[in-house]
Amino acid sequence: MSISIARVTTLGLALGFSLVGLSACSNDKNQVQNEQATAPSATQETISKVRYKHIDYKTPGQTDNDHLYLEEVLGEKALQDVNKWNARSLEKLMSDPRFDTMQTEALEILNSKDKIPYVSYRGGEVHNFWQDETHVRGVWRKSSLESYLSKNTKWETVLDFDKLAKDENKNWVYKGNSCLGPDYNRCIVNLSDGGKDAVVRREFNTVSKNWVKDGFVTEESKGTMSWLDENHAVIGVNFGDNTMTDSGYPMIAKLWKRGTPLSEAQKIGQGEQQDVGYWGSVIELADGSREIINARSLTFYDSILEWVPMKDGQPQAPVIMPLPEKNNTHGLFKDQMLIQLNEDWRDFKTGDLVSFDIHDFMQDGSIETVTLVFSPDAKSSLYNVGTTKSKLLLSISEDVTSAAFAFDFVDGQWRSEKLDFPANGTVSIGSTNDKEDVAFISSESFLTPDTLWTYNTASGEKAKAKGLPAWFDASTMISEQFFTTSSDGTQVPYFVVRDKNVAMDAKNPTLLYGYGGFEVSLNPSYSALRGKLWLEKGGVYVLANIRGGGEYGPKWHQAGLKTNRQRIYDDFIAVAESLIEKGITSPKHLGIEGGSNGGLLMGVMLTQRPDLFNAIICAVPLLDMMRYHKMLAGASWMGEYGNPEDDVEGAFLRQISPYHNIDPAGQYPEVFFVTSTKDDRVHPAHARKVAKRMEDLGHDFLYYENIDGGHSAAANLKETAKRLALQHTYLMQKLAD
């Protein structure tokens, strides 16, 4: 059972909009990469090298203050602008005959019964959330493992969210559940109004298939809720005045007893107002007992773990775990607590996965023996983790392709073996349960559809469970990996997916995708939508593995933090220039896309190198970097971007902030902003403000703001199909015509 606390929780809240081979690195490349990743922090001298113009927007009606009304999410004046921009953009894109074709193609894929129904496995049953043309909002359903593995799975409905929304006249979007083992009959169901991160929590009985009368229920709030036992839950939500951090997350964790009002819940831990959040959580030990471990997230990447002992049914004073503050927690295996280090500690280095005995810690609050589980080299990193009853499963990435390994803890040492799954792509550890030996593992590549496997960690038996059909003809296509040299000498990998026979005549419509933040790795993946709407229509797709991501571990990410962030942008520019140099494309035919943090990347490309691109999809973006920390969850990301109110960090942010670098005399491609009114993570005002500034200065742009949808900018499959058709119509108009 993984611990949903600390950076695990906050990273989940910050992930971007669209998270979607192979030559080995040379030793020289690895050495340069490692040296550059650990280069000193930027100084005022290095900041001055950022390419920007200092622009003052002093024209009455066009100043920063004049645009503040756009931060009123449902403000009448703001929505007047939004509706005007939407109407103009939709007319231009939806009148194109290609729009209807692509919307139909996208919806066919999204509604297909041939999609893999990914499942969680508990108590001998598989559980799945499914959406199609009949179940637009989705249905929670279950089956036996035997039936699931058969050709015609027999599903039993647990909860129909379309019916629920209709019955309650609510725009419910399902946001997952948390069920109490070992029988999993009692579940906390998370429901979002329109797709927001903030949810209503309700207790549901999976046997009677009814909401539990007088059960646990909360008002809408961001936060967490975990079962301690049938009658107690650890909860962190908005408890009222002064209980939320500046980032908009819980500052207090409480122990809530069944049958009592939330106002009477007992406080078991608290952070500070300036923290990202204070997260209450529960871990389960091998004997089935549960312990409370809370996390105080000081920043997005620094956290303190606190154990709350229980004595005679009462919580005691928290005991701080003596761990480095920069770490990722990956749960327990055989009562070994798993910690990935994001800084050097004791005799271990950044990126190492280590473990210690939770019982030894609980005896006296100290950690004596720490054991190495896995240590990456300069080419590798830990991709993801899963725990079963008998094995710890790791996906380990090397030069951005991954393989699966089974680890066991025997006689005080960790032993491992590589598992036999398809190579030269991505192998991901899917659903696992620490009470079961059955694990689900998926394998895919850019041109090979995803296959879901079952793997029995006790017997070693592997079987194909489900597979995607080939939604596009990849027989004439090829994927290749290249490396290009960034401005500081670092070698940056990228993938190119194309038809084998495309001419290197610089005329190929090419879409370059990037993210570059929050240690998010972009690995090879099969996308039916990308293949059908882009590759099959003659487009070239490029995935850039720039710094800021996690492709080479924590150092690859940390190399682009705060005032070092220009490295990320230089990496992306280097990839674009490499594509042009190879003759794959040219600025006239090169488009780029990114969302959330990737939307900031797009905004920086718009202002720093508009000459390189003819299309930019800037989705649910951060763009006003001088006020991002004052809008919604923005304050939680200062560990990534820096503090606008700090002299040095603020000066740097002013220089890269897209909103503050739109040149009245600039020559810009017609950028396409995509955002959502209901996004309560990245404020829609970011896109609104840059659109307004471009309008003020007479620059062309397109804009689409979906009223619902949250940070994904789509609340259901129909809206998703519409958005994808709009984006690909735009790309075709700009790059292929």
XYZ file of C-alpha atoms in Angstrom:
737
model
C 0.000 0.000 0.000
C 1.587 3.271 -1.075
C 1.685 6.280 1.186
C -0.277 9.118 -0.395
C 1.607 11.819 1.434
C 4.428 14.337 1.126
C 5.635 15.000 -2.387
C 3.694 11.982 -3.670
C 0.517 13.905 -2.888
C 1.668 17.332 -4.024
C 3.182 16.028 -7.234
C -0.133 14.412 -8.079
C -1.749 17.818 -7.657
C 0.691 19.533 -10.001
C 1.019 17.169 -12.894
C 0.490 18.716 -16.283
C -2.244 18.648 -18.841
C -1.008 16.070 -21.328
C 1.413 13.530 -20.105
C 1.565 11.448 -22.903
C 14.071 4.728 -30.076
C 17.107 4.073 -29.067
C 20.806 4.664 -29.050
C 23.035 4.386 -26.025
C 24.783 7.376 -24.516
C 28.502 7.588 -24.820
C 30.629 7.856 -21.698
C 31.508 11.435 -22.649
C 27.823 12.319 -22.851
C 27.176 10.839 -19.417
C 30.026 12.790 -17.891
C 28.865 16.091 -19.386
C 25.273 15.348 -18.421
C 26.197 14.621 -14.809
C 28.422 17.685 -14.493
C 25.844 20.028 -15.976
C 23.029 18.612 -13.872
C 24.911 19.545 -10.696
C 26.144 22.961 -11.845
C 26.060 25.818 -9.297
C 22.925 27.882 -8.835
C 22.420 30.872 -11.082
C 23.669 34.277 -9.984
C 22.616 37.752 -11.043
C 25.309 37.530 -13.738
C 23.826 34.369 -15.285
C 20.313 35.764 -15.005
C 21.334 38.710 -17.155
C 22.062 36.303 -20.025
C 18.396 35.379 -20.409
C 17.062 36.588 -23.748
C 14.398 39.174 -23.017
C 13.449 42.797 -23.429
C 12.336 44.854 -20.455
C 8.899 46.079 -21.480
C 6.756 48.468 -19.449
C 3.057 48.326 -20.150
C 1.982 51.847 -19.221
C -0.753 52.575 -21.737
C -3.990 53.310 -19.820
C -6.268 50.271 -19.931
C -3.375 47.944 -20.796
C -1.381 47.797 -17.563
C -1.066 44.754 -15.310
C -3.554 46.303 -12.887
C -6.044 46.863 -15.693
C -6.086 43.106 -16.320
C -6.737 42.004 -12.737
C -10.454 41.608 -13.456
C -9.524 38.502 -15.455
C -8.660 36.769 -12.167
C -12.358 36.819 -11.240
C -13.126 33.295 -12.439
C -16.839 33.919 -12.983
C -16.647 37.699 -13.249
C -19.080 39.154 -15.769
C -16.482 41.286 -17.520
C -13.965 38.434 -17.636
C -16.482 36.015 -19.112
C -17.497 38.591 -21.716
C -13.922 38.499 -23.014
C -13.821 34.712 -22.788
C -17.071 34.283 -24.695
C -15.937 36.729 -27.379
C -12.604 34.927 -27.846
C -14.279 31.513 -27.772
C -16.816 32.491 -30.433
C -14.194 33.880 -32.789
C -11.897 30.870 -32.388
C -14.609 28.228 -32.637
C -15.943 29.799 -35.800
C -12.525 29.666 -37.419
C -11.746 26.092 -36.380
C -15.138 24.382 -36.432
C -15.964 25.727 -39.902
C -12.980 23.811 -41.259
C -14.312 20.523 -42.745
C -11.447 18.667 -41.087
C -12.853 19.501 -37.654
C -15.940 17.286 -37.936
C -13.873 14.409 -39.314
C -11.345 14.586 -36.521
C -13.964 15.031 -33.806
C -15.726 11.902 -35.065
C -12.439 9.976 -35.184
C -11.474 11.105 -31.700
C -14.857 10.263 -30.213
C -14.812 6.823 -31.848
C -11.509 6.068 -30.137
C -12.521 7.579 -26.803
C -15.834 5.698 -26.760
C -14.410 2.451 -28.077
C -15.250 -0.778 -26.305
C -11.773 -1.935 -27.368
C -10.027 0.312 -24.856
C -8.146 -1.521 -22.129
C -10.216 -1.467 -18.937
C -7.398 -0.815 -16.464
C -8.200 -2.215 -13.054
C -7.299 -2.296 -9.413
C -7.252 -5.717 -7.747
C -8.510 -6.254 -4.224
C -10.204 -9.013 -2.348
C -10.128 -11.291 -5.384
C -12.043 -8.761 -7.518
C -11.000 -6.314 -10.207
C -12.465 -2.807 -10.156
C -12.602 -0.455 -13.145
C -13.813 3.053 -13.979
C -15.230 3.117 -17.518
C -16.449 5.848 -19.862
C -18.010 5.489 -23.304
C -20.884 6.961 -25.326
C -23.402 5.338 -22.981
C -21.530 6.185 -19.798
C -20.413 9.741 -20.511
C -19.570 10.534 -16.879
C -18.525 6.973 -16.265
C -19.399 3.889 -14.291
C -17.546 2.142 -11.468
C -17.820 -1.577 -12.119
C -16.266 -4.829 -10.931
C -15.661 -8.410 -12.007
C -13.841 -11.543 -10.932
C -10.231 -11.922 -12.037
C -11.141 -15.054 -13.987
C -13.892 -13.262 -15.896
C -11.653 -10.245 -16.501
C -9.014 -12.443 -18.106
C -11.579 -14.048 -20.386
C -12.560 -12.735 -23.803
C -15.991 -11.534 -22.674
C -15.749 -9.996 -19.233
C -18.951 -9.938 -17.218
C -19.146 -6.634 -15.378
C -21.282 -5.735 -12.379
C -22.097 -2.053 -11.850
C -21.083 -0.653 -8.479
C -21.957 3.015 -9.033
C -23.276 4.798 -12.133
C -22.116 8.418 -12.148
C -24.356 9.472 -15.032
C -27.383 8.309 -13.048
C -26.061 9.924 -9.885
C -25.538 13.266 -11.628
C -29.019 13.121 -13.134
C -30.689 12.115 -9.873
C -28.947 14.889 -7.934
C -28.920 17.457 -10.754
C -25.166 17.874 -10.333
C -22.248 18.002 -12.745
C -20.411 15.208 -10.926
C -16.971 14.140 -12.129
C -15.589 11.012 -10.468
C -12.220 11.506 -8.726
C -11.502 8.048 -7.331
C -12.158 6.137 -4.133
C -10.425 4.804 -1.028
C -11.683 1.495 0.372
C -11.050 -0.135 3.724
C -9.428 -3.568 3.641
C -9.476 -6.430 4.080
C -13.051 -6.717 2.739
C -13.156 -3.330 0.919
C -16.887 -2.961 1.503
C -16.661 0.565 2.858
C -15.299 3.204 0.491
C -14.832 6.951 0.497
C -15.928 8.187 -2.952
C -14.569 11.514 -4.226
C -16.920 13.629 -6.355
C -15.925 16.843 -8.100
C -18.266 19.556 -9.311
C -17.233 20.002 -12.948
C -13.772 18.509 -12.644
C -12.190 20.670 -9.948
C -9.484 19.292 -7.655
C -11.682 20.124 -4.678
C -14.072 17.236 -4.003
C -16.980 16.138 -1.849
C -16.227 12.913 0.046
C -18.991 10.397 0.753
C -19.015 6.947 2.323
C -20.370 4.206 0.076
C -21.105 0.517 0.722
C -20.056 -1.666 -2.222
C -22.199 -4.599 -1.074
C -25.524 -2.811 -0.638
C -24.470 -0.294 -3.352
C -25.871 2.555 -1.322
C -24.501 5.609 0.388
C -23.950 4.774 4.049
C -26.668 6.333 6.192
C -25.073 8.774 8.644
C -21.702 7.813 7.166
C -18.644 9.975 6.648
C -19.476 12.983 4.430
C -17.527 16.206 3.858
C -18.135 19.533 2.185
C -16.194 20.351 -0.993
C -12.506 20.826 -0.256
C -9.035 19.939 -1.418
C -7.290 17.527 0.899
C -6.955 13.888 1.901
C -8.914 11.274 3.848
C -7.626 7.840 4.900
C -9.171 4.968 6.839
C -7.626 4.129 10.211
C -10.311 1.562 10.995
C -14.029 1.091 10.350
C -14.969 3.849 12.762
C -12.083 6.303 12.399
C -10.585 8.277 9.530
C -7.568 10.559 9.294
C -8.644 13.664 7.439
C -7.199 16.949 6.246
C -9.662 19.370 4.619
C -10.848 22.934 5.013
C -11.973 23.024 8.652
C -12.774 26.733 8.562
C -10.842 29.945 9.145
C -7.038 29.624 9.280
C -6.969 25.912 8.491
C -5.680 26.106 4.907
C -2.203 27.084 3.733
C -1.359 29.928 1.384
C -1.279 27.277 -1.363
C -4.907 26.351 -0.699
C -4.254 22.946 0.861
C -4.988 21.632 4.384
C -2.783 22.891 7.216
C -4.232 20.558 9.860
C -4.846 16.788 10.118
C -7.496 15.363 12.433
C -8.779 12.017 13.637
C -12.495 11.801 12.899
C -14.738 9.339 14.748
C -17.824 7.883 13.114
C -21.078 9.397 14.315
C -19.516 12.668 15.450
C -19.542 15.994 13.593
C -16.354 16.938 11.774
C -16.074 19.977 14.045
C -15.379 17.610 16.954
C -12.572 15.706 15.202
C -9.345 15.549 17.197
C -6.303 17.405 15.884
C -3.294 15.125 15.388
C -0.875 17.405 13.574
C -0.430 20.853 12.089
C 1.817 22.710 9.702
C 2.352 26.416 9.062
C 0.519 28.900 6.873
C 3.444 29.200 4.447
C 3.776 25.412 3.995
C 2.448 23.740 0.873
C 0.237 21.519 3.006
C -0.070 19.125 5.922
C -1.181 15.690 4.819
C -2.741 13.118 7.109
C -2.315 9.502 6.011
C -2.327 5.890 7.171
C 0.022 3.010 6.371
C -0.720 -0.678 6.844
C 1.903 -3.030 8.252
C 2.441 -6.663 7.284
C 0.322 -7.903 10.221
C -2.644 -5.773 9.116
C -2.261 -3.123 11.810
C -2.372 0.517 10.787
C -0.250 3.482 11.790
C -0.751 7.208 11.220
C 2.069 8.922 9.355
C 1.515 12.550 8.424
C 3.631 14.723 6.188
C 4.326 18.399 6.520
C 5.246 19.652 3.050
C 7.499 22.637 3.677
C 7.867 23.178 -0.070
C 6.933 21.105 -3.071
C 10.127 19.076 -2.615
C 10.864 19.307 1.113
C 8.789 17.464 3.684
C 8.907 16.234 7.256
C 7.289 12.887 8.070
C 5.628 12.509 11.466
C 4.459 9.286 13.103
C 1.443 9.674 15.398
C 1.453 6.776 17.908
C -1.871 5.541 19.259
C -2.171 4.541 22.937
C -5.415 3.214 24.400
C -7.235 4.543 21.366
C -5.837 8.052 21.746
C -3.343 9.788 19.448
C -0.069 10.790 21.071
C 2.384 13.574 20.271
C 3.874 13.265 16.768
C 7.370 11.766 16.434
C 9.449 13.188 13.596
C 11.175 10.656 11.347
C 14.910 11.483 11.112
C 14.982 11.540 7.312
C 16.314 14.051 4.786
C 13.664 16.568 3.815
C 14.105 15.924 0.094
C 12.650 12.472 -0.441
C 9.853 10.489 -2.075
C 8.044 7.896 0.018
C 7.069 4.633 -1.702
C 5.277 2.752 1.072
C 6.170 -0.496 2.816
C 7.363 -3.931 1.741
C 7.817 -6.584 4.470
C 7.724 -3.637 6.884
C 10.703 -2.024 5.176
C 9.828 1.621 4.552
C 10.956 2.688 1.085
C 12.484 6.128 0.568
C 13.844 7.580 -2.658
C 16.477 10.201 -1.927
C 16.443 13.557 -3.674
C 19.573 14.659 -1.852
C 22.711 12.914 -0.591
C 22.225 11.327 2.851
C 24.555 9.293 5.023
C 26.488 7.086 2.592
C 23.796 7.237 -0.079
C 23.471 9.535 -3.072
C 20.708 11.480 -4.754
C 18.408 9.136 -6.693
C 19.041 6.072 -4.527
C 16.112 3.994 -3.280
C 16.747 2.890 0.315
C 14.784 1.180 3.080
C 14.626 0.855 6.865
C 12.610 -1.272 9.304
C 9.518 0.619 10.453
C 9.439 -1.340 13.750
C 12.991 -0.288 14.630
C 11.980 3.326 14.149
C 8.817 2.973 16.244
C 10.782 1.529 19.167
C 12.724 4.677 19.976
C 12.244 7.162 17.130
C 15.650 6.565 15.570
C 16.771 4.960 12.322
C 19.931 2.920 12.737
C 20.132 0.566 9.746
C 19.420 1.787 6.229
C 19.733 -0.626 3.304
C 20.262 0.188 -0.366
C 17.523 -1.126 -2.662
C 18.557 0.403 -6.004
C 21.176 2.933 -7.089
C 20.859 4.479 -10.579
C 23.852 5.395 -12.720
C 24.177 8.463 -14.964
C 21.976 6.892 -17.658
C 19.198 5.436 -15.498
C 16.474 6.414 -13.073
C 13.607 4.917 -11.096
C 10.459 5.178 -13.218
C 7.747 3.731 -10.955
C 7.132 1.334 -8.071
C 4.552 -1.274 -7.016
C 4.292 -3.572 -4.018
C 2.754 -7.055 -3.906
C 2.562 -9.618 -1.120
C 5.773 -11.353 -2.166
C 7.790 -8.881 -4.254
C 8.650 -5.243 -4.703
C 8.342 -4.308 -8.387
C 10.376 -1.510 -9.954
C 10.330 -0.061 -13.437
C 13.817 1.251 -14.151
C 14.467 3.597 -17.054
C 17.710 3.726 -19.028
C 18.055 6.449 -21.651
C 14.277 6.974 -21.443
C 13.253 3.371 -22.116
C 12.360 1.093 -19.251
C 12.333 -2.488 -17.960
C 10.689 -4.217 -14.982
C 12.515 -5.832 -12.061
C 11.332 -7.899 -9.078
C 13.048 -7.205 -5.737
C 12.877 -9.182 -2.505
C 14.212 -8.498 0.990
C 15.996 -11.601 2.264
C 18.343 -11.892 5.262
C 18.672 -8.143 5.570
C 19.608 -7.584 1.914
C 17.773 -6.706 -1.294
C 17.964 -9.097 -4.249
C 16.602 -8.493 -7.726
C 15.911 -10.103 -11.075
C 14.950 -8.614 -14.419
C 11.522 -9.637 -15.710
C 10.818 -10.705 -19.274
C 8.775 -7.944 -20.890
C 9.076 -6.310 -24.337
C 12.169 -4.115 -24.698
C 12.822 -0.729 -26.357
C 9.709 0.967 -25.040
C 8.061 1.677 -21.712
C 7.295 -0.989 -19.121
C 5.151 0.407 -16.301
C 4.186 -1.143 -12.990
C 0.410 -0.774 -12.903
C -2.013 -1.822 -10.216
C -0.552 -3.747 -7.277
C -1.829 -4.707 -3.843
C 0.406 -5.639 -0.922
C -2.081 -8.348 0.137
C -2.066 -10.094 -3.254
C 0.552 -11.690 -5.515
C -1.169 -10.588 -8.721
C 0.320 -7.475 -10.323
C -0.662 -5.692 -13.529
C 2.201 -4.522 -15.747
C 1.873 -2.712 -19.077
C 4.242 -2.457 -22.024
C 4.050 -0.086 -24.991
C 6.036 2.043 -27.397
C 5.215 4.860 -29.804
C 4.155 2.387 -32.504
C 3.223 -0.697 -30.471
C -0.187 -0.649 -28.747
C -0.310 -0.998 -25.001
C -0.455 -4.553 -23.680
C -1.579 -5.203 -20.116
C -0.063 -8.258 -18.458
C -0.751 -10.093 -15.241
C 2.330 -11.184 -13.351
C 2.181 -13.487 -10.323
C 5.063 -12.466 -8.110
C 4.939 -15.719 -6.125
C 4.996 -18.158 -9.056
C 6.587 -15.968 -11.745
C 3.709 -16.748 -14.112
C 3.034 -14.058 -16.722
C -0.031 -13.814 -18.955
C -1.448 -11.290 -21.389
C -4.596 -9.807 -19.855
C -5.715 -7.208 -22.387
C -4.353 -5.403 -25.418
C -5.190 -2.341 -27.434
C -6.055 -2.719 -31.098
C -3.881 -0.938 -33.645
C -5.836 2.260 -34.192
C -3.555 3.512 -36.930
C -1.322 1.891 -39.531
C 2.188 1.929 -38.062
C 3.643 -0.504 -40.587
C 5.283 2.301 -42.565
C 6.358 4.294 -39.498
C 9.532 4.460 -37.458
C 10.538 5.903 -34.095
C 14.086 7.086 -33.553
C 15.996 8.580 -30.643
C 18.470 11.403 -31.123
C 20.613 13.567 -28.860
C 21.293 17.242 -29.356
C 23.637 19.628 -27.576
C 22.100 22.353 -25.425
C 23.594 25.784 -24.796
C 25.785 24.585 -21.909
C 27.009 21.405 -23.609
C 24.477 19.021 -22.069
C 23.270 16.222 -24.324
C 19.459 16.236 -24.503
C 17.538 13.223 -25.860
C 14.457 13.397 -28.028
C 12.329 10.964 -30.016
C 11.074 11.411 -33.576
C 8.092 9.365 -34.802
C 7.443 9.556 -38.540
C 6.721 7.708 -41.734
C 9.838 5.884 -42.943
C 9.581 7.507 -46.360
C 9.187 11.175 -45.471
C 11.513 13.381 -47.450
C 14.001 15.430 -45.446
C 12.946 18.518 -47.382
C 12.080 20.699 -44.378
C 8.382 20.633 -45.324
C 6.996 18.015 -42.942
C 4.291 19.272 -40.546
C 5.899 18.515 -37.190
C 4.544 18.668 -33.640
C 7.119 18.972 -30.854
C 5.840 18.203 -27.340
C 7.544 19.110 -24.068
C 6.984 19.535 -20.346
C 10.256 20.030 -18.448
C 9.277 20.240 -14.787
C 8.317 18.610 -11.492
C 10.543 15.566 -12.223
C 7.901 14.232 -14.621
C 9.376 11.772 -17.124
C 8.011 11.620 -20.673
C 8.582 8.072 -21.883
C 7.600 6.389 -25.167
C 3.856 5.723 -25.210
C 1.250 4.551 -27.681
C -1.478 7.095 -28.386
C -4.304 6.067 -30.688
C -5.427 9.683 -30.827
C -1.997 10.995 -31.734
C -1.616 8.295 -34.357
C -5.048 8.790 -35.929
C -5.267 12.573 -35.791
C -1.648 13.412 -36.581
C 0.741 10.644 -37.666
C -1.656 8.975 -40.083
C -2.356 12.352 -41.686
C 1.315 12.872 -42.518
C 2.459 14.618 -39.373
C 5.755 14.029 -37.573
C 5.663 13.760 -33.768
C 8.610 14.679 -31.555
C 8.958 14.156 -27.800
C 11.630 16.247 -26.056
C 13.178 14.867 -22.846
C 14.441 18.199 -21.569
C 15.807 18.979 -18.134
C 13.303 19.664 -15.399
C 11.845 16.209 -15.993
C 12.834 12.989 -14.276
C 14.247 11.043 -17.225
C 17.690 10.893 -15.598
C 16.605 11.125 -11.997
C 16.476 13.964 -9.442
C 19.597 15.729 -10.739
C 18.075 16.074 -14.216
C 15.125 17.773 -12.557
C 17.096 19.889 -10.108
C 19.305 21.248 -12.899
C 16.379 23.449 -13.993
C 14.968 24.639 -10.683
C 14.252 28.293 -9.987
C 16.891 30.621 -11.489
C 18.420 27.735 -13.454
C 15.224 27.401 -15.458
C 16.608 28.910 -18.641
C 18.452 25.613 -19.155
C 15.090 23.905 -19.668
C 14.099 26.419 -22.315
C 17.499 26.232 -24.008
C 17.138 22.430 -24.137
C 13.801 22.755 -25.929
C 15.182 25.343 -28.335
C 18.108 23.030 -29.069
C 15.711 20.208 -29.983
C 13.731 22.505 -32.299
C 16.921 23.706 -33.974
C 18.118 20.127 -34.357
C 14.906 19.168 -36.166
C 15.385 22.067 -38.561
C 19.068 21.245 -39.040
C 18.231 17.642 -39.959
C 15.758 18.839 -42.575
C 12.864 17.126 -40.833
C 10.976 20.405 -40.759
C 11.325 24.178 -40.851
C 9.892 27.029 -38.777
C 6.979 27.338 -41.212
C 5.975 23.717 -40.546
C 7.029 23.335 -36.889
C 4.416 23.460 -34.137
C 4.790 22.917 -30.394
C 2.479 21.843 -27.592
C 2.580 21.778 -23.819
C 0.192 22.074 -20.899
C 0.332 23.315 -17.309
C 4.064 23.658 -16.617
C 4.426 22.766 -20.284
C 2.127 25.705 -20.996
C 4.706 27.956 -19.351
C 7.297 26.361 -21.639
C 5.094 27.289 -24.607
C 4.730 30.855 -23.360
C 8.483 31.223 -23.026
C 8.993 29.852 -26.528
C 6.431 32.383 -27.797
C 8.348 35.288 -26.278
C 11.944 34.068 -26.616
C 11.994 32.282 -29.991
C 8.835 33.022 -31.978
C 10.931 32.741 -35.141
C 11.257 28.977 -34.673
C 7.561 28.078 -34.720
C 4.395 28.603 -36.735
C 1.938 27.045 -34.256
C 1.858 26.916 -30.464
C -0.759 25.062 -28.390
C -0.520 26.606 -24.927
C -2.806 24.560 -22.663
C -3.928 25.281 -19.067
C -0.745 27.324 -18.736
C 1.146 29.316 -16.150
C 2.004 32.621 -17.820
C 1.965 35.424 -15.229
C 5.039 34.469 -13.223
C 4.911 37.580 -11.037
C 1.506 36.672 -9.566
C 1.352 32.905 -10.015
C 1.970 32.430 -6.278
C -1.159 34.459 -5.472
C -3.533 32.442 -7.648
C -5.069 29.097 -6.530
C -2.405 26.445 -5.850
C 0.408 28.630 -7.184
C 2.174 29.187 -3.869
C 2.859 25.452 -3.651
C 5.143 25.660 -6.699
C 7.652 28.169 -5.397
C 10.037 25.256 -4.794
C 9.963 24.708 -8.558
C 9.888 28.271 -9.906
C 11.113 30.517 -7.097
C 9.533 33.342 -5.156
C 8.451 36.406 -7.186
C 8.941 38.529 -4.057
C 12.596 37.513 -3.644
C 14.996 40.034 -5.200
C 17.046 37.551 -7.247
C 14.340 34.969 -7.988
C 11.809 37.693 -8.730
C 14.177 39.375 -11.170
C 14.646 36.104 -13.017
C 10.925 35.347 -13.108
C 10.222 38.802 -14.501
C 12.634 38.046 -17.323
C 10.998 34.762 -18.336
C 7.356 35.620 -17.520
C 5.459 35.399 -20.835
C 2.822 37.877 -19.695
C 5.535 40.472 -19.098
C 7.465 39.858 -22.301
C 4.966 40.315 -25.110
C 6.663 42.811 -27.412
C 4.396 45.383 -29.087
C 6.677 45.184 -32.119
C 7.136 41.392 -31.962
C 6.340 39.014 -34.796
C 4.452 36.078 -33.261
C 2.760 32.978 -34.602
C -0.988 32.808 -33.982
C -0.830 30.956 -30.649
C -3.783 28.815 -29.476
C -4.610 29.116 -25.755
C -6.658 26.274 -24.233
C -7.866 26.430 -20.640
C -10.803 25.679 -18.332
C -13.007 27.901 -16.187
C -13.287 25.165 -13.552
C -9.533 24.590 -13.267
C -8.841 25.163 -9.567
C -5.177 24.230 -9.866
C -3.786 26.559 -12.556
C -5.939 29.695 -12.715
C -7.546 30.393 -16.117
C -6.440 34.016 -15.658
C -2.963 33.026 -16.849
C -4.243 32.306 -20.351
C -6.776 35.127 -20.171
C -4.152 37.736 -19.297
C -1.751 36.885 -22.101
C -4.634 36.714 -24.557
C -5.771 40.155 -23.399
C -2.255 41.561 -23.633
C -1.900 40.224 -27.165
C -5.272 41.731 -28.019
C -4.200 45.083 -26.559
C -1.052 45.041 -28.697
C -2.749 43.856 -31.893
C -1.282 40.334 -32.030
C -3.333 37.433 -33.423
C -4.294 34.499 -31.209
C -6.930 31.804 -30.801
C -8.562 30.971 -27.491
C -10.792 28.228 -26.125
C -11.890 28.090 -22.487
C -14.058 25.143 -21.542
C -16.571 25.991 -18.829
C -16.060 22.620 -17.121
C -13.273 20.110 -17.066
C -10.844 21.102 -14.344
C -7.134 20.897 -15.065
C -7.707 18.383 -17.880
C -9.834 21.019 -19.682
C -12.513 18.398 -20.397
C -15.144 16.993 -18.042
C -16.258 14.136 -20.290
C -15.284 12.278 -23.437
C -17.360 14.466 -25.770
C -15.578 17.563 -24.526
C -12.230 15.792 -24.830
C -12.980 14.867 -28.452
C -13.984 18.441 -29.216
C -10.826 19.867 -27.694
C -8.584 17.417 -29.552
C -10.332 18.138 -32.849
C -9.921 21.879 -32.295
C -6.225 21.493 -31.549
C -5.472 19.250 -34.523
C -7.509 21.380 -36.907
C -5.429 24.337 -35.763
C -2.200 22.400 -36.343
C -3.276 21.364 -39.822
C -4.256 24.923 -40.724
C -0.929 26.287 -39.572
C 1.541 23.567 -40.521
C 0.102 21.559 -43.410
C -1.777 24.114 -45.525
